[in-house]
CSV table of C-alpha atoms in Angstrom, one decimal:
chain,number,residue,atom,x,y,z
A,744,MET,CA,-0.1,0.0,0.1
A,745,ALA,CA,1.2,3.5,-0.8
A,746,LEU,CA,0.4,6.8,0.3
A,747,VAL,CA,-1.6,9.5,-1.4
A,748,ILE,CA,0.3,13.1,-1.5
A,749,HIS,CA,-2.4,14.8,-3.3
A,750,ASN,CA,-5.5,14.1,-5.7
A,751,VAL,CA,-6.1,17.4,-7.6
A,752,LYS,CA,-9.3,18.3,-9.7
A,753,LEU,CA,-7.8,19.6,-13.0
A,754,ALA,CA,-11.3,20.0,-14.9
A,755,PRO,CA,-14.9,18.6,-14.8
A,756,GLY,CA,-14.3,14.6,-14.2
A,757,ILE,CA,-10.0,15.1,-14.7
A,758,TYR,CA,-8.1,14.2,-11.4
A,759,ARG,CA,-4.4,14.2,-11.2
A,760,LEU,CA,-3.4,11.4,-8.4
A,761,THR,CA,0.3,11.9,-6.9
A,762,VAL,CA,1.5,8.7,-4.7
A,763,GLN,CA,4.6,8.6,-2.5
A,764,GLY,CA,7.1,6.4,-3.5
A,765,SER,CA,10.1,5.4,-5.8
A,766,TYR,CA,9.2,3.5,-9.1
A,767,PRO,CA,11.3,2.5,-12.2
A,768,ALA,CA,8.5,2.8,-14.9
A,769,ARG,CA,9.3,3.9,-18.4
A,770,MET,CA,7.3,6.3,-20.6
A,771,GLY,CA,4.2,4.7,-22.0
A,772,GLN,CA,3.8,2.0,-19.3
A,773,PHE,CA,0.7,1.5,-16.7
A,774,PHE,CA,0.1,0.6,-13.2
A,775,MET,CA,-3.3,-1.2,-12.0
A,776,LEU,CA,-4.4,0.9,-9.0
A,777,ARG,CA,-7.5,0.3,-6.5
A,778,CYS,CA,-8.4,1.9,-3.4
A,779,TRP,CA,-11.0,-0.5,-2.4
A,780,ASP,CA,-11.4,-3.9,-0.9
A,781,THR,CA,-13.8,-6.2,-3.0
A,782,TYR,CA,-16.0,-4.0,-5.1
A,783,PRO,CA,-15.1,-3.5,-8.4
A,784,VAL,CA,-14.0,-6.8,-8.4
A,785,LEU,CA,-11.3,-5.6,-10.8
A,786,SER,CA,-8.3,-2.8,-10.4
A,787,ARG,CA,-8.1,-0.1,-12.8
A,788,PRO,CA,-5.2,0.5,-15.5
A,789,ILE,CA,-4.0,3.7,-15.7
A,790,SER,CA,-0.8,4.8,-17.7
A,791,VAL,CA,2.1,6.8,-15.8
A,792,HIS,CA,1.5,10.7,-16.1
A,793,ASP,CA,5.1,11.8,-14.3
A,794,LEU,CA,7.8,10.7,-12.1
A,795,THR,CA,10.1,11.9,-9.6
A,796,ALA,CA,12.7,10.5,-7.4
A,797,ASP,CA,10.0,9.9,-4.8
A,798,SER,CA,6.7,10.1,-6.5
A,799,ILE,CA,4.6,8.8,-9.2
A,800,SER,CA,1.5,10.6,-10.9
A,801,PHE,CA,-1.6,9.5,-12.8
A,802,LEU,CA,-4.0,11.6,-15.1
A,803,TYR,CA,-7.7,10.0,-15.2
A,804,ARG,CA,-10.9,10.7,-16.1
A,805,VAL,CA,-13.6,9.8,-13.8
A,806,GLN,CA,-15.9,7.1,-16.2
A,807,GLY,CA,-17.4,4.7,-13.8
A,808,THR,CA,-17.2,3.4,-10.1
A,809,GLY,CA,-13.8,2.4,-9.9
A,810,THR,CA,-12.4,5.9,-11.2
A,811,LYS,CA,-15.1,7.5,-8.8
A,812,LEU,CA,-13.7,6.1,-5.8
A,813,LEU,CA,-10.1,7.1,-7.0
A,814,SER,CA,-11.1,10.8,-7.2
A,815,ALA,CA,-12.2,10.8,-3.5
A,816,LEU,CA,-8.9,9.9,-2.5
A,817,GLN,CA,-7.1,12.5,-0.2
A,818,ALA,CA,-3.8,13.4,1.3
A,819,GLY,CA,-2.7,10.7,3.6
A,820,ASP,CA,-5.2,8.0,2.2
A,821,ARG,CA,-3.9,4.5,1.0
A,822,ILE,CA,-4.2,3.1,-2.2
A,823,GLN,CA,-2.5,-0.1,-3.8
A,824,LEU,CA,-0.7,0.0,-7.0
A,825,GLU,CA,0.6,-2.7,-8.9
A,826,GLY,CA,3.2,-2.2,-12.0
A,827,PRO,CA,4.8,-1.4,-14.1
A,828,PHE,CA,3.0,-3.1,-16.6
A,829,GLY,CA,3.2,-3.2,-20.7
A,830,GLN,CA,5.9,-2.6,-22.9
A,831,GLY,CA,6.0,1.0,-23.2
A,832,PHE,CA,6.9,3.5,-25.7
A,833,PRO,CA,10.3,2.3,-27.7
A,834,ASP,CA,13.5,4.6,-28.0
A,835,PRO,CA,13.0,7.4,-30.0
A,836,GLN,CA,15.0,8.0,-33.3
A,837,GLY,CA,15.8,11.4,-34.5
A,838,ARG,CA,13.3,14.3,-34.4
A,839,THR,CA,10.5,13.3,-32.3
A,840,ALA,CA,6.9,14.6,-31.9
A,841,LEU,CA,4.3,13.6,-28.9
A,842,VAL,CA,0.5,14.0,-29.8
A,843,GLY,CA,-1.9,13.7,-26.9
A,844,GLY,CA,-5.9,13.9,-27.2
A,845,GLY,CA,-8.0,14.6,-24.4
A,846,ILE,CA,-7.1,12.2,-21.5
A,847,GLY,CA,-4.7,10.7,-24.1
A,848,ILE,CA,-2.3,13.5,-22.8
A,849,ALA,CA,-1.7,11.3,-19.8
A,850,PRO,CA,1.6,9.0,-20.8
A,851,MET,CA,2.9,11.8,-23.3
A,852,LEU,CA,4.2,14.0,-20.1
A,853,LEU,CA,6.7,11.4,-19.0
A,854,ALA,CA,7.7,11.0,-22.6
A,855,ALA,CA,8.5,14.8,-22.7
A,856,ARG,CA,10.5,14.8,-20.0
A,857,GLY,CA,12.6,12.2,-21.2
A,858,ILE,CA,13.2,13.3,-25.0
A,859,SER,CA,15.1,16.3,-25.1
A,860,GLY,CA,13.8,18.5,-28.2
A,861,ALA,CA,10.7,16.5,-28.8
A,862,SER,CA,7.6,18.6,-30.2
A,863,VAL,CA,4.4,18.1,-28.1
A,864,PHE,CA,0.9,18.6,-29.6
A,865,LEU,CA,-2.0,18.7,-27.0
A,866,GLY,CA,-5.6,18.6,-28.4
A,867,TYR,CA,-8.7,19.1,-26.2
A,868,SER,CA,-12.5,19.1,-27.3
A,869,GLY,CA,-13.2,21.8,-24.6
A,870,LEU,CA,-10.7,24.0,-22.1
A,871,PRO,CA,-7.3,22.6,-21.9
A,872,PHE,CA,-6.1,20.8,-18.6
A,873,GLY,CA,-2.5,19.6,-17.3
A,874,VAL,CA,-0.6,21.7,-19.9
A,875,ASP,CA,1.5,23.1,-16.9
A,876,GLY,CA,4.1,20.4,-17.0
A,877,PHE,CA,4.2,20.3,-20.6
A,878,ASN,CA,5.4,23.7,-20.6
A,879,GLU,CA,8.3,23.1,-18.1
A,880,ALA,CA,9.3,19.7,-20.1
A,881,SER,CA,9.3,21.3,-23.6
A,882,HIS,CA,10.1,24.4,-25.3
A,883,ASP,CA,7.7,23.4,-28.3
A,884,VAL,CA,4.2,23.0,-27.2
A,885,THR,CA,1.4,23.3,-29.8
A,886,ILE,CA,-2.3,23.1,-28.0
A,887,LYS,CA,-5.6,22.8,-29.7
A,888,SER,CA,-9.1,23.2,-28.5
A,889,GLY,CA,-11.7,22.0,-30.7
A,890,GLY,CA,-11.2,20.6,-34.1
A,891,THR,CA,-8.5,18.1,-34.2
A,892,ILE,CA,-4.9,18.5,-33.2
A,893,VAL,CA,-4.2,16.1,-36.1
A,894,ASP,CA,-4.4,19.1,-38.5
A,895,ALA,CA,-1.1,21.1,-36.8
A,896,ILE,CA,1.2,17.9,-37.5
A,897,ASP,CA,3.2,17.4,-40.2
A,898,PRO,CA,4.5,13.7,-39.8
A,899,SER,CA,7.4,14.4,-42.5
A,900,ARG,CA,9.1,16.5,-39.9
A,901,TYR,CA,9.7,13.9,-37.9
A,902,ASP,CA,11.1,10.6,-37.5
A,903,THR,CA,9.6,9.1,-34.5
A,904,ILE,CA,5.8,10.1,-33.4
A,905,TYR,CA,4.1,8.7,-30.3
A,906,ALA,CA,0.3,9.1,-30.0
A,907,CYS,CA,-2.6,8.6,-27.4
A,908,GLY,CA,-6.0,9.5,-27.5
A,909,PRO,CA,-9.3,8.9,-29.0
A,910,VAL,CA,-9.3,6.0,-32.1
A,911,ALA,CA,-10.5,8.5,-34.5
A,912,MET,CA,-7.4,11.0,-33.9
A,913,MET,CA,-5.0,8.0,-34.0
A,914,ARG,CA,-6.4,6.5,-37.1
A,915,SER,CA,-6.4,9.9,-38.7
A,916,LEU,CA,-2.8,10.7,-37.7
A,917,ALA,CA,-1.8,7.2,-39.1
A,918,GLN,CA,-3.4,8.0,-42.6
A,919,LYS,CA,-1.4,11.3,-42.5
A,920,ALA,CA,1.6,9.7,-42.0
A,921,GLU,CA,1.6,7.4,-44.7
A,922,GLY,CA,4.2,7.9,-47.1
A,923,SER,CA,6.4,9.9,-44.8
A,924,CYS,CA,9.4,8.5,-43.1
A,925,ALA,CA,7.8,8.9,-39.5
A,926,LYS,CA,7.5,5.9,-37.5
A,927,LEU,CA,4.2,6.1,-35.8
A,928,TYR,CA,3.4,4.5,-32.4
A,929,VAL,CA,0.1,4.4,-31.0
A,930,SER,CA,-1.2,3.7,-27.2
A,931,ILE,CA,-4.2,1.7,-27.2
A,932,GLU,CA,-7.0,1.7,-24.0
A,933,LYS,CA,-8.9,-1.4,-23.4
A,934,ARG,CA,-10.6,-2.9,-20.7
A,935,MET,CA,-8.4,-5.4,-18.9
A,936,GLY,CA,-8.9,-7.4,-15.7
A,937,CYS,CA,-5.3,-8.8,-14.8
A,938,GLY,CA,-2.6,-6.5,-16.3
A,939,ILE,CA,-0.1,-9.7,-16.5
A,940,GLY,CA,-2.0,-11.5,-19.6
A,941,ALA,CA,-3.5,-14.2,-17.5
A,942,CYS,CA,-7.3,-13.2,-18.1
A,943,ASN,CA,-7.2,-12.9,-22.1
A,944,SER,CA,-9.6,-9.8,-21.5
A,945,CYS,CA,-7.6,-7.2,-23.5
A,946,THR,CA,-7.0,-9.3,-26.8
A,947,LEU,CA,-6.8,-7.4,-30.0
A,948,THR,CA,-5.6,-8.2,-33.5
A,949,ILE,CA,-2.4,-6.8,-34.5
A,950,ALA,CA,-0.4,-7.4,-37.6
A,951,GLY,CA,-2.9,-10.5,-38.1
A,952,THR,CA,-2.3,-12.1,-35.0
A,953,ASN,CA,-4.0,-12.0,-31.7
A,954,ARG,CA,-2.2,-9.7,-29.1
A,955,LYS,CA,-2.8,-8.8,-25.3
A,956,VAL,CA,-2.8,-5.1,-24.5
A,957,CYS,CA,-1.5,-5.4,-21.3
A,958,ILE,CA,1.6,-7.4,-22.0
A,959,ASP,CA,2.5,-6.9,-25.8
A,960,GLY,CA,1.2,-3.2,-25.6
A,961,PRO,CA,-0.1,-0.7,-24.6
A,962,VAL,CA,1.9,0.6,-27.7
A,963,PHE,CA,1.9,-0.8,-31.1
A,964,PRO,CA,3.4,0.7,-34.2
A,965,ALA,CA,0.6,2.3,-36.1
A,966,ARG,CA,1.0,0.4,-39.4
A,967,GLU,CA,0.0,-3.1,-37.5
A,968,VAL,CA,-3.2,-1.8,-35.9
A,969,ASN,CA,-6.4,-3.0,-37.3
A,970,TRP,CA,-8.7,0.3,-37.0
A,971,ASN,CA,-11.9,-1.3,-37.7
A,972,ASP,CA,-11.2,-3.7,-34.8
A,973,LEU,CA,-10.9,-0.6,-32.6
A,974,HIS,CA,-13.6,1.0,-33.6
A,975,ARG,CA,-15.8,-1.9,-32.3
A,976,LEU,CA,-14.5,-1.6,-28.6
């Protein structure tokens, strides 16, 4: 069990939870979180937002019973963390862009802190949230409210692109990146039960084979993703 440092509301339904402790996570990985005993049965998979020498932060949206319970946490409360899980983003090559849409900005802050000179693109359907850390981490941050952040990106300027956000956003970016030299990697969200590949609840078809988001992902090369499969989630 770990100690909650703070749990800050950034926007309606959006919270940043910071927990005490030192964790060896890398960009794009996730933890399984729970602050309850028996119900809900499953812990909640949430990507790592930020790390310091003695804390870890998670950015999340309240969507159901589990995240609603997380949002009620206060400083000094206890929480159970399991992880880190997943493969995360691969090491970048050359010029790098980080693209986050809505709550999909969550894994991008840790990436921005670790990749010197990365360009950051953040898209929101409403008012922006959580941008303060990005402005600290990068001198090249583009923020767009309304429309699609994909319009602001020229894939031909980059060698590596990491993206996380709505399926439509990532699919549009993948289509725009076709024909360029950019290697696009997307972080995929899917319901999961265990986080370690035992329950098979997060299986997807990737590159024509069954893959598990929890252990094979959540990051996959965009060219291998069956976008029609994702739209059925």
